[in-house]
Amino acid sequence: MRASSKRVYSLLLSLAILVGSLLIYMLLITPTYDNIKLLRSDVANKSQALNEHRDIVQKTQQLINQYKGSENLQSTLTLSLPNEPYVSQIVADISGLASLNSLKLSGISTEVQAFRSFGDAPEYVKSVGVVKTTARAKGKYEDLRTFLTQLQTIVRIMDVRSLSISTVSGSKGASADYDYVFSALSYYQDKSQPVLQAK
Amino acid sequence: MQQFERGVTERFRPEVPSVGWSWRLIVFSTIVAIAAVLLYAGMEYGYRSVLESERNSLEQELAQVDMSINAADQNNLINFYSQIYNMQNLLRDHITISNLFSFLEPNTNSKVQYTQLNMNLDSYSIDISGTAPSMDAIVNQLEAFRRQPMIAGLVLRKADSNQGGDGGTLNLAPENQTPASGFNFTINLTLSRDFFKQL
């Protein structure tokens, strides 16, 4: 082989090896490095998450210990905001208060409405269900006044949303009877909502 | 002397360029190629494996930390917290319906008597129908409502002359006298959003 040919072949061989190296860099090293960068970021995030979860678990454990010591508060809260519609309690409350205040209850109906949640509620807070109760009654004005005042302060939260008062025909004077129609909203907490798992 | 023994041709022969394979170039490019291969192998099979192993270890540890709290306790705590959170919001918006009577009773003109009241909190409006002996009494009643800061809007829907009393009236003030004749009226009140807040 002539010396000049050897030089040309040397140059071509070196060039081929360098091009091969460049291809290794572009096709193998660069994507692997990108993957490694992602992995390092993932590991750093998980490491931070682990520290945060340890902290959360520790605080949660403290809260659980406190929560286990507040059974009276829990039972009161469950009466005010039960984990089911508990319609019988609503009807019993309205009927009992009406009877206590000499109001004649002539009709009552309930309607379970859609769940709702408060706008700024954290995602793990359970939704609130609404029961709308509509009732008709007859009685004296003072009795209705006392009835509604008591209704707003009973343990189960009730919000009167509408009220109609009209005179009973033929009934006159200070002791006249009136017809009342009112609707009130009561609330309960959704128990079926799944518990969120930590991410 | 030795140097005088060499021929003239040999002494003045031109330097022959080294011809053949260019080994330096080949060695250089081979070293570059080997370095690229080693770098790739180190990243792919060394560092990346270490990072993946570290990530798996962190994930396992994270799962263990998350499972360290009993699911029932976790659910109870979320339920308890949700109750407190929801109660706080419900009580913030709780309707104190007795405010309606506390407002109407002192602000009702002694010459005016109501015959019907319709309240709807979806629109925070109340329609009050009644009777008054004169238009002046209605004007005074409207003025009494207008002066109240809790009234956001006030409309007199109608005021018609009647021919004597027509049945019972809503006696919010015991001293009120039933007018023998005068005007039937309907007033619409728009309440401010704070009207039913706890005073």
mmCIF file of C-alpha atoms in Angstrom:
data_model
loop_
_atom_site.group_PDB
_atom_site.id
_atom_site.type_symbol
_atom_site.label_atom_id
_atom_site.label_comp_id
_atom_site.label_asym_id
_atom_site.label_seq_id
_atom_site.Cartn_x
_atom_site.Cartn_y
_atom_site.Cartn_z
ATOM 1 C CA MET A 1 0.000 0.000 0.000
ATOM 2 C CA ARG A 2 1.353 3.399 -0.857
ATOM 3 C CA ALA A 3 2.277 5.746 1.963
ATOM 4 C CA SER A 4 -0.141 8.420 0.793
ATOM 5 C CA SER A 5 -2.990 5.902 0.805
ATOM 6 C CA LYS A 6 -2.104 4.910 4.361
ATOM 7 C CA ARG A 7 -2.337 8.523 5.443
ATOM 8 C CA VAL A 8 -5.686 8.962 3.769
ATOM 9 C CA TYR A 9 -6.985 5.770 5.388
ATOM 10 C CA SER A 10 -5.651 6.938 8.757
ATOM 11 C CA LEU A 11 -7.462 10.204 8.426
ATOM 12 C CA LEU A 12 -10.660 8.524 7.364
ATOM 13 C CA LEU A 13 -10.438 5.972 10.208
ATOM 14 C CA SER A 14 -9.813 8.690 12.792
ATOM 15 C CA LEU A 15 -12.643 10.735 11.405
ATOM 16 C CA ALA A 16 -14.955 7.718 11.560
ATOM 17 C CA ILE A 17 -13.993 7.025 15.166
ATOM 18 C CA LEU A 18 -14.574 10.691 16.109
ATOM 19 C CA VAL A 19 -17.922 10.702 14.332
ATOM 20 C CA GLY A 20 -18.799 7.495 16.203
ATOM 21 C CA SER A 21 -17.850 9.195 19.478
ATOM 22 C CA LEU A 22 -20.010 12.164 18.580
ATOM 23 C CA LEU A 23 -22.923 9.856 17.815
ATOM 24 C CA ILE A 24 -22.447 8.107 21.171
ATOM 25 C CA TYR A 25 -22.543 11.494 22.863
ATOM 26 C CA MET A 26 -25.641 12.669 21.021
ATOM 27 C CA LEU A 27 -27.662 9.480 20.925
ATOM 28 C CA LEU A 28 -26.701 7.812 24.191
ATOM 29 C CA ILE A 29 -25.001 10.142 26.630
ATOM 30 C CA THR A 30 -27.300 13.155 26.248
ATOM 31 C CA PRO A 31 -30.603 11.239 26.751
ATOM 32 C CA THR A 32 -29.095 9.270 29.625
ATOM 33 C CA TYR A 33 -27.928 12.482 31.243
ATOM 34 C CA ASP A 34 -31.427 13.951 30.845
ATOM 35 C CA ASN A 35 -32.895 10.830 32.462
ATOM 36 C CA ILE A 36 -30.393 11.094 35.281
ATOM 37 C CA LYS A 37 -31.305 14.715 35.845
ATOM 38 C CA LEU A 38 -34.975 13.700 36.120
ATOM 39 C CA LEU A 39 -34.083 10.859 38.461
ATOM 40 C CA ARG A 40 -32.006 13.132 40.675
ATOM 41 C CA SER A 41 -34.887 15.592 40.824
ATOM 42 C CA ASP A 42 -37.288 12.750 41.627
ATOM 43 C CA VAL A 43 -35.023 11.436 44.367
ATOM 44 C CA ALA A 44 -34.669 14.938 45.847
ATOM 45 C CA ASN A 45 -38.462 15.427 45.790
ATOM 46 C CA LYS A 46 -39.117 12.052 47.365
ATOM 47 C CA SER A 47 -36.526 12.700 50.002
ATOM 48 C CA GLN A 48 -38.193 16.008 50.839
ATOM 49 C CA ALA A 49 -41.614 14.335 50.788
ATOM 50 C CA LEU A 50 -40.367 11.659 53.157
ATOM 51 C CA ASN A 51 -39.215 14.290 55.636
ATOM 52 C CA GLU A 52 -42.515 16.132 55.321
ATOM 53 C CA HIS A 53 -44.518 12.918 55.732
ATOM 54 C CA ARG A 54 -42.541 11.999 58.834
ATOM 55 C CA ASP A 55 -43.362 15.417 60.237
ATOM 56 C CA ILE A 56 -47.029 15.097 59.251
ATOM 57 C CA VAL A 57 -47.290 11.608 60.711
ATOM 58 C CA GLN A 58 -45.819 12.819 63.964
ATOM 59 C CA LYS A 59 -48.255 15.744 64.150
ATOM 60 C CA THR A 60 -51.163 13.534 63.088
ATOM 61 C CA GLN A 61 -50.316 11.084 65.827
ATOM 62 C CA GLN A 62 -50.391 13.942 68.319
ATOM 63 C CA LEU A 63 -53.766 15.073 66.942
ATOM 64 C CA ILE A 64 -55.148 11.539 67.141
ATOM 65 C CA ASN A 65 -54.092 11.355 70.772
ATOM 66 C CA GLN A 66 -55.814 14.687 71.449
ATOM 67 C CA TYR A 67 -58.875 13.617 69.462
ATOM 68 C CA LYS A 68 -59.194 10.416 71.480
ATOM 69 C CA GLY A 69 -59.414 12.557 74.598
ATOM 70 C CA SER A 70 -62.288 14.729 73.332
ATOM 71 C CA GLU A 71 -65.161 12.279 73.154
ATOM 72 C CA ASN A 72 -67.732 14.708 74.605
ATOM 73 C CA LEU A 73 -66.997 17.252 71.917
ATOM 74 C CA GLN A 74 -67.255 14.541 69.273
ATOM 75 C CA SER A 75 -70.671 13.403 70.438
ATOM 76 C CA THR A 76 -71.946 17.002 70.558
ATOM 77 C CA LEU A 77 -70.619 17.661 67.079
ATOM 78 C CA THR A 78 -72.250 14.491 65.806
ATOM 79 C CA LEU A 79 -75.596 15.668 67.182
ATOM 80 C CA SER A 80 -75.196 19.040 65.455
ATOM 81 C CA LEU A 81 -73.784 17.672 62.234
ATOM 82 C CA PRO A 82 -74.527 13.935 61.984
ATOM 83 C CA ASN A 83 -72.979 11.615 59.420
ATOM 84 C CA GLU A 84 -76.341 10.871 57.811
ATOM 85 C CA PRO A 85 -79.464 12.937 56.981
ATOM 86 C CA TYR A 86 -81.118 11.745 60.223
ATOM 87 C CA VAL A 87 -84.513 12.987 59.040
ATOM 88 C CA SER A 88 -86.284 11.499 62.053
ATOM 89 C CA GLN A 89 -84.344 13.853 64.334
ATOM 90 C CA ILE A 90 -85.340 16.876 62.227
ATOM 91 C CA VAL A 91 -89.008 15.927 62.216
ATOM 92 C CA ALA A 92 -88.922 15.133 65.938
ATOM 93 C CA ASP A 93 -87.282 18.490 66.724
ATOM 94 C CA ILE A 94 -89.800 20.511 64.702
ATOM 95 C CA SER A 95 -92.771 18.497 65.883
ATOM 96 C CA GLY A 96 -91.649 18.622 69.521
ATOM 97 C CA LEU A 97 -91.013 22.359 69.481
ATOM 98 C CA ALA A 98 -94.326 23.035 67.732
ATOM 99 C CA SER A 99 -96.154 20.993 70.343
ATOM 100 C CA LEU A 100 -94.248 22.702 73.152
ATOM 101 C CA ASN A 101 -95.329 26.100 71.803
ATOM 102 C CA SER A 102 -98.981 25.204 71.106
ATOM 103 C CA LEU A 103 -98.600 25.344 67.353
ATOM 104 C CA LYS A 104 -100.719 22.923 65.369
ATOM 105 C CA LEU A 105 -98.494 21.242 62.825
ATOM 106 C CA SER A 106 -100.623 20.423 59.797
ATOM 107 C CA GLY A 107 -97.991 19.139 57.405
ATOM 108 C CA ILE A 108 -94.292 18.498 57.037
ATOM 109 C CA SER A 109 -92.120 17.265 54.187
ATOM 110 C CA THR A 110 -88.393 16.750 53.743
ATOM 111 C CA GLU A 111 -86.157 16.774 50.720
ATOM 112 C CA VAL A 112 -82.519 15.666 50.656
ATOM 113 C CA GLN A 113 -80.575 18.064 48.443
ATOM 114 C CA ALA A 114 -77.185 17.848 46.754
ATOM 115 C CA PHE A 115 -73.932 17.864 48.698
ATOM 116 C CA ARG A 116 -72.022 21.062 48.857
ATOM 117 C CA SER A 117 -68.667 22.137 50.168
ATOM 118 C CA PHE A 118 -67.351 25.471 51.267
ATOM 119 C CA GLY A 119 -65.262 27.245 48.660
ATOM 120 C CA ASP A 120 -61.968 27.393 50.499
ATOM 121 C CA ALA A 121 -62.258 23.967 52.128
ATOM 122 C CA PRO A 122 -59.180 21.727 51.995
ATOM 123 C CA GLU A 123 -59.734 18.707 49.729
ATOM 124 C CA TYR A 124 -59.796 16.234 52.598
ATOM 125 C CA VAL A 125 -62.707 17.988 54.319
ATOM 126 C CA LYS A 126 -65.903 16.041 53.757
ATOM 127 C CA SER A 127 -68.849 17.599 51.946
ATOM 128 C CA VAL A 128 -72.004 18.739 53.650
ATOM 129 C CA GLY A 129 -75.409 17.347 52.725
ATOM 130 C CA VAL A 130 -78.535 19.460 53.019
ATOM 131 C CA VAL A 131 -82.029 18.438 54.101
ATOM 132 C CA LYS A 132 -84.757 20.921 53.293
ATOM 133 C CA THR A 133 -87.797 20.668 55.533
ATOM 134 C CA THR A 134 -91.028 22.431 54.719
ATOM 135 C CA ALA A 135 -93.728 22.620 57.363
ATOM 136 C CA ARG A 136 -97.180 24.110 57.736
ATOM 137 C CA ALA A 137 -98.562 25.139 61.090
ATOM 138 C CA LYS A 138 -101.258 27.201 62.696
ATOM 139 C CA GLY A 139 -101.158 29.151 65.942
ATOM 140 C CA LYS A 140 -100.661 32.450 67.659
ATOM 141 C CA TYR A 141 -98.000 34.929 66.651
ATOM 142 C CA GLU A 142 -96.224 34.881 70.028
ATOM 143 C CA ASP A 143 -96.077 31.094 69.875
ATOM 144 C CA LEU A 144 -94.554 31.154 66.406
ATOM 145 C CA ARG A 145 -92.022 33.722 67.555
ATOM 146 C CA THR A 146 -90.925 31.536 70.462
ATOM 147 C CA PHE A 147 -90.973 28.439 68.257
ATOM 148 C CA LEU A 148 -88.653 29.999 65.652
ATOM 149 C CA THR A 149 -86.366 31.447 68.323
ATOM 150 C CA GLN A 150 -86.000 27.990 69.856
ATOM 151 C CA LEU A 151 -85.572 26.378 66.436
ATOM 152 C CA GLN A 152 -82.555 28.553 65.710
ATOM 153 C CA THR A 153 -80.801 27.532 68.925
ATOM 154 C CA ILE A 154 -81.375 23.764 69.086
ATOM 155 C CA VAL A 155 -78.383 21.448 68.819
ATOM 156 C CA ARG A 156 -79.053 20.414 65.229
ATOM 157 C CA ILE A 157 -78.297 23.443 63.073
ATOM 158 C CA MET A 158 -81.394 24.698 61.253
ATOM 159 C CA ASP A 159 -81.510 27.745 59.020
ATOM 160 C CA VAL A 160 -84.982 29.061 58.247
ATOM 161 C CA ARG A 161 -84.864 30.026 54.578
ATOM 162 C CA SER A 162 -88.440 31.052 53.903
ATOM 163 C CA LEU A 163 -91.415 32.028 56.003
ATOM 164 C CA SER A 164 -94.981 32.912 55.111
ATOM 165 C CA ILE A 165 -97.440 34.226 57.637
ATOM 166 C CA SER A 166 -101.049 34.844 56.708
ATOM 167 C CA THR A 167 -104.151 35.529 58.669
ATOM 168 C CA VAL A 168 -106.724 32.823 59.187
ATOM 169 C CA SER A 169 -110.017 34.093 57.859
ATOM 170 C CA GLY A 170 -112.400 34.938 60.662
ATOM 171 C CA SER A 171 -109.653 35.060 63.265
ATOM 172 C CA LYS A 172 -109.201 38.548 64.746
ATOM 173 C CA GLY A 173 -107.652 40.360 67.664
ATOM 174 C CA ALA A 174 -104.477 39.858 69.683
ATOM 175 C CA SER A 175 -105.134 36.154 70.167
ATOM 176 C CA ALA A 176 -105.852 35.501 66.501
ATOM 177 C CA ASP A 177 -104.501 32.406 64.829
ATOM 178 C CA TYR A 178 -102.288 32.566 61.783
ATOM 179 C CA ASP A 179 -101.224 30.121 59.119
ATOM 180 C CA TYR A 180 -97.491 29.586 58.814
ATOM 181 C CA VAL A 181 -95.454 27.921 56.126
ATOM 182 C CA PHE A 182 -91.741 27.802 56.592
ATOM 183 C CA SER A 183 -88.791 25.934 55.167
ATOM 184 C CA ALA A 184 -85.579 25.248 57.010
ATOM 185 C CA LEU A 185 -82.268 23.724 55.990
ATOM 186 C CA SER A 186 -80.510 21.169 58.169
ATOM 187 C CA TYR A 187 -77.110 19.726 57.476
ATOM 188 C CA TYR A 188 -75.245 16.472 57.708
ATOM 189 C CA GLN A 189 -71.778 15.347 56.821
ATOM 190 C CA ASP A 190 -71.062 12.956 53.987
ATOM 191 C CA LYS A 191 -69.743 9.730 55.468
ATOM 192 C CA SER A 192 -69.261 7.927 52.170
ATOM 193 C CA GLN A 193 -66.528 10.182 50.927
ATOM 194 C CA PRO A 194 -63.336 8.162 50.653
ATOM 195 C CA VAL A 195 -60.337 9.038 52.780
ATOM 196 C CA LEU A 196 -57.619 10.633 50.714
ATOM 197 C CA GLN A 197 -54.314 8.861 50.685
ATOM 198 C CA ALA A 198 -51.132 10.867 51.112
ATOM 199 C CA LYS A 199 -49.391 11.431 47.808
ATOM 200 C CA MET B 1 37.666 11.004 12.186
ATOM 201 C CA GLN B 2 34.502 9.182 11.805
ATOM 202 C CA GLN B 3 32.547 12.035 10.203
ATOM 203 C CA PHE B 4 34.949 12.280 7.370
ATOM 204 C CA GLU B 5 34.208 8.696 6.510
ATOM 205 C CA ARG B 6 30.577 9.352 5.489
ATOM 206 C CA GLY B 7 29.903 10.016 1.891
ATOM 207 C CA VAL B 8 28.834 13.356 0.662
ATOM 208 C CA THR B 9 25.583 11.924 -0.646
ATOM 209 C CA GLU B 10 24.741 10.508 2.723
ATOM 210 C CA ARG B 11 25.650 13.686 4.545
ATOM 211 C CA PHE B 12 23.494 15.942 2.381
ATOM 212 C CA ARG B 13 20.606 13.566 1.774
ATOM 213 C CA PRO B 14 17.212 15.434 2.189
ATOM 214 C CA GLU B 15 15.085 14.364 5.194
ATOM 215 C CA VAL B 16 12.600 11.710 4.183
ATOM 216 C CA PRO B 17 9.109 12.439 5.568
ATOM 217 C CA SER B 18 7.697 9.657 7.791
ATOM 218 C CA VAL B 19 5.045 8.002 5.683
ATOM 219 C CA GLY B 20 2.472 5.277 6.490
ATOM 220 C CA TRP B 21 -0.266 5.058 9.204
ATOM 221 C CA SER B 22 -0.912 8.207 11.228
ATOM 222 C CA TRP B 23 -0.955 6.448 14.596
ATOM 223 C CA ARG B 24 -1.188 9.570 16.749
ATOM 224 C CA LEU B 25 -4.449 10.599 15.158
ATOM 225 C CA ILE B 26 -5.881 7.094 15.402
ATOM 226 C CA VAL B 27 -4.857 6.760 19.055
ATOM 227 C CA PHE B 28 -6.339 10.159 19.917
ATOM 228 C CA SER B 29 -9.684 9.429 18.283
ATOM 229 C CA THR B 30 -9.742 5.955 19.857
ATOM 230 C CA ILE B 31 -9.146 7.455 23.313
ATOM 231 C CA VAL B 32 -12.010 9.902 22.715
ATOM 232 C CA ALA B 33 -14.266 7.032 21.617
ATOM 233 C CA ILE B 34 -13.311 4.859 24.604
ATOM 234 C CA ALA B 35 -13.923 7.809 26.955
ATOM 235 C CA ALA B 36 -17.372 8.344 25.426
ATOM 236 C CA VAL B 37 -18.251 4.662 25.782
ATOM 237 C CA LEU B 38 -16.991 4.563 29.389
ATOM 238 C CA LEU B 39 -18.882 7.737 30.244
ATOM 239 C CA TYR B 40 -22.081 6.309 28.809
ATOM 240 C CA ALA B 41 -21.634 2.951 30.545
ATOM 241 C CA GLY B 42 -20.886 4.650 33.851
ATOM 242 C CA MET B 43 -23.964 6.828 33.644
ATOM 243 C CA GLU B 44 -26.313 4.135 32.370
ATOM 244 C CA TYR B 45 -25.221 1.163 34.429
ATOM 245 C CA GLY B 46 -23.619 2.904 37.375
ATOM 246 C CA TYR B 47 -25.045 6.227 38.440
ATOM 247 C CA ARG B 48 -28.516 5.631 37.051
ATOM 248 C CA SER B 49 -28.801 2.273 38.811
ATOM 249 C CA VAL B 50 -27.713 3.863 42.076
ATOM 250 C CA LEU B 51 -30.302 6.632 41.688
ATOM 251 C CA GLU B 52 -33.069 4.160 40.827
ATOM 252 C CA SER B 53 -32.186 2.042 43.812
ATOM 253 C CA GLU B 54 -32.254 5.152 46.031
ATOM 254 C CA ARG B 55 -35.618 6.174 44.611
ATOM 255 C CA ASN B 56 -37.128 2.730 45.209
ATOM 256 C CA SER B 57 -35.811 2.757 48.740
ATOM 257 C CA LEU B 58 -37.367 6.188 49.373
ATOM 258 C CA GLU B 59 -40.697 5.047 47.925
ATOM 259 C CA GLN B 60 -40.768 2.026 50.195
ATOM 260 C CA GLU B 61 -39.891 4.143 53.211
ATOM 261 C CA LEU B 62 -42.578 6.666 52.246
ATOM 262 C CA ALA B 63 -45.186 3.913 52.005
ATOM 263 C CA GLN B 64 -44.143 2.558 55.395
ATOM 264 C CA VAL B 65 -44.379 6.016 56.981
ATOM 265 C CA ASP B 66 -47.831 6.568 55.463
ATOM 266 C CA MET B 67 -49.033 3.208 56.720
ATOM 267 C CA SER B 68 -47.764 3.872 60.220
ATOM 268 C CA ILE B 69 -51.078 5.584 61.078
ATOM 269 C CA ASN B 70 -54.046 3.317 61.560
ATOM 270 C CA ALA B 71 -56.593 3.811 58.740
ATOM 271 C CA ALA B 72 -59.544 3.909 61.156
ATOM 272 C CA ASP B 73 -57.852 6.535 63.324
ATOM 273 C CA GLN B 74 -57.028 8.514 60.203
ATOM 274 C CA ASN B 75 -60.643 8.359 59.022
ATOM 275 C CA ASN B 76 -61.967 9.348 62.434
ATOM 276 C CA LEU B 77 -59.604 12.279 62.601
ATOM 277 C CA ILE B 78 -60.604 13.490 59.128
ATOM 278 C CA ASN B 79 -64.244 13.099 60.089
ATOM 279 C CA PHE B 80 -63.715 15.035 63.316
ATOM 280 C CA TYR B 81 -61.755 17.788 61.615
ATOM 281 C CA SER B 82 -64.369 17.998 58.837
ATOM 282 C CA GLN B 83 -67.115 18.363 61.437
ATOM 283 C CA ILE B 84 -65.298 21.209 63.155
ATOM 284 C CA TYR B 85 -64.485 22.909 59.854
ATOM 285 C CA ASN B 86 -68.014 22.548 58.481
ATOM 286 C CA MET B 87 -69.620 23.592 61.761
ATOM 287 C CA GLN B 88 -67.486 26.712 61.836
ATOM 288 C CA ASN B 89 -68.663 27.654 58.342
ATOM 289 C CA LEU B 90 -72.297 26.730 58.982
ATOM 290 C CA LEU B 91 -72.392 28.771 62.176
ATOM 291 C CA ARG B 92 -70.789 31.712 60.374
ATOM 292 C CA ASP B 93 -73.735 31.706 57.934
ATOM 293 C CA HIS B 94 -76.341 30.619 60.462
ATOM 294 C CA ILE B 95 -79.686 32.368 60.067
ATOM 295 C CA THR B 96 -80.935 34.030 63.234
ATOM 296 C CA ILE B 97 -84.576 34.233 62.239
ATOM 297 C CA SER B 98 -85.598 35.997 65.448
ATOM 298 C CA ASN B 99 -83.834 39.083 64.061
ATOM 299 C CA LEU B 100 -86.825 39.456 61.723
ATOM 300 C CA PHE B 101 -89.225 39.944 64.636
ATOM 301 C CA SER B 102 -86.725 42.053 66.564
ATOM 302 C CA PHE B 103 -86.638 44.311 63.506
ATOM 303 C CA LEU B 104 -90.330 44.422 62.593
ATOM 304 C CA GLU B 105 -91.845 44.896 66.037
ATOM 305 C CA PRO B 106 -90.179 48.186 67.039
ATOM 306 C CA ASN B 107 -90.319 49.521 63.479
ATOM 307 C CA THR B 108 -94.027 49.067 62.869
ATOM 308 C CA ASN B 109 -96.180 52.173 62.963
ATOM 309 C CA SER B 110 -98.889 51.892 65.613
ATOM 310 C CA LYS B 111 -101.545 52.729 63.014
ATOM 311 C CA VAL B 112 -100.412 49.979 60.641
ATOM 312 C CA GLN B 113 -101.351 46.321 60.828
ATOM 313 C CA TYR B 114 -99.964 43.501 58.764
ATOM 314 C CA THR B 115 -102.083 40.845 57.143
ATOM 315 C CA GLN B 116 -99.477 38.783 55.373
ATOM 316 C CA LEU B 117 -95.730 38.308 55.346
ATOM 317 C CA ASN B 118 -93.652 36.353 52.839
ATOM 318 C CA MET B 119 -89.943 36.066 53.396
ATOM 319 C CA ASN B 120 -87.531 34.341 51.036
ATOM 320 C CA LEU B 121 -83.850 34.225 51.881
ATOM 321 C CA ASP B 122 -82.844 33.113 48.367
ATOM 322 C CA SER B 123 -83.384 36.730 47.361
ATOM 323 C CA TYR B 124 -83.245 38.194 50.891
ATOM 324 C CA SER B 125 -86.570 39.866 50.305
ATOM 325 C CA ILE B 126 -89.758 40.199 52.312
ATOM 326 C CA ASP B 127 -93.194 41.085 51.020
ATOM 327 C CA ILE B 128 -95.336 42.577 53.741
ATOM 328 C CA SER B 129 -99.034 43.224 53.152
ATOM 329 C CA GLY B 130 -101.160 45.160 55.606
ATOM 330 C CA THR B 131 -103.729 47.802 56.240
ATOM 331 C CA ALA B 132 -103.371 51.412 57.266
ATOM 332 C CA PRO B 133 -106.028 54.058 58.046
ATOM 333 C CA SER B 134 -104.436 56.663 55.798
ATOM 334 C CA MET B 135 -101.798 57.225 53.217
ATOM 335 C CA ASP B 136 -99.847 59.226 55.809
ATOM 336 C CA ALA B 137 -99.559 56.129 57.964
ATOM 337 C CA ILE B 138 -98.163 54.188 54.985
ATOM 338 C CA VAL B 139 -95.707 56.988 54.271
ATOM 339 C CA ASN B 140 -94.591 56.991 57.904
ATOM 340 C CA GLN B 141 -94.188 53.224 57.771
ATOM 341 C CA LEU B 142 -92.098 53.436 54.593
ATOM 342 C CA GLU B 143 -89.968 56.144 56.173
ATOM 343 C CA ALA B 144 -89.461 54.016 59.286
ATOM 344 C CA PHE B 145 -88.163 51.163 57.147
ATOM 345 C CA ARG B 146 -86.047 53.431 54.974
ATOM 346 C CA ARG B 147 -84.133 54.768 57.974
ATOM 347 C CA GLN B 148 -82.988 51.305 58.974
ATOM 348 C CA PRO B 149 -79.436 50.512 57.856
ATOM 349 C CA MET B 150 -80.243 46.800 57.524
ATOM 350 C CA ILE B 151 -82.709 47.521 54.699
ATOM 351 C CA ALA B 152 -80.963 47.488 51.339
ATOM 352 C CA GLY B 153 -84.031 48.218 49.213
ATOM 353 C CA LEU B 154 -87.588 49.329 49.690
ATOM 354 C CA VAL B 155 -90.491 49.245 47.222
ATOM 355 C CA LEU B 156 -94.145 50.055 47.742
ATOM 356 C CA ARG B 157 -95.762 47.490 45.461
ATOM 357 C CA LYS B 158 -99.290 48.808 45.903
ATOM 358 C CA ALA B 159 -101.525 50.903 48.153
ATOM 359 C CA ASP B 160 -105.241 50.623 47.386
ATOM 360 C CA SER B 161 -108.182 52.085 49.163
ATOM 361 C CA ASN B 162 -110.330 49.505 50.918
ATOM 362 C CA GLN B 163 -113.875 49.579 52.190
ATOM 363 C CA GLY B 164 -113.605 48.645 55.844
ATOM 364 C CA GLY B 165 -111.750 45.858 57.665
ATOM 365 C CA ASP B 166 -111.330 42.557 55.861
ATOM 366 C CA GLY B 167 -110.558 39.807 58.303
ATOM 367 C CA GLY B 168 -107.686 39.238 60.685
ATOM 368 C CA THR B 169 -104.472 41.192 60.904
ATOM 369 C CA LEU B 170 -101.008 40.253 62.056
ATOM 370 C CA ASN B 171 -100.767 41.984 65.403
ATOM 371 C CA LEU B 172 -97.046 42.578 65.885
ATOM 372 C CA ALA B 173 -97.658 45.381 68.360
ATOM 373 C CA PRO B 174 -100.459 44.776 70.882
ATOM 374 C CA GLU B 175 -101.347 48.459 71.072
ATOM 375 C CA ASN B 176 -102.132 48.586 67.361
ATOM 376 C CA GLN B 177 -105.696 49.424 66.432
ATOM 377 C CA THR B 178 -107.431 47.702 63.554
ATOM 378 C CA PRO B 179 -108.417 50.369 61.047
ATOM 379 C CA ALA B 180 -112.109 50.414 60.136
ATOM 380 C CA SER B 181 -111.294 51.641 56.650
ATOM 381 C CA GLY B 182 -108.287 52.946 54.849
ATOM 382 C CA PHE B 183 -105.715 51.386 52.544
ATOM 383 C CA ASN B 184 -104.392 47.947 51.787
ATOM 384 C CA PHE B 185 -100.713 48.016 50.959
ATOM 385 C CA THR B 186 -97.865 45.721 50.027
ATOM 386 C CA ILE B 187 -94.271 46.680 50.746
ATOM 387 C CA ASN B 188 -91.260 44.820 49.479
ATOM 388 C CA LEU B 189 -88.110 44.988 51.591
ATOM 389 C CA THR B 190 -84.709 43.837 50.412
ATOM 390 C CA LEU B 191 -82.616 42.909 53.417
ATOM 391 C CA SER B 192 -78.901 43.368 53.761
ATOM 392 C CA ARG B 193 -76.838 40.162 53.828
ATOM 393 C CA ASP B 194 -75.967 40.752 57.471
ATOM 394 C CA PHE B 195 -79.586 41.036 58.537
ATOM 395 C CA PHE B 196 -79.813 37.527 59.967
ATOM 396 C CA LYS B 197 -76.364 37.372 61.498
ATOM 397 C CA GLN B 198 -76.221 36.885 65.235
ATOM 398 C CA LEU B 199 -76.589 40.313 66.833
#
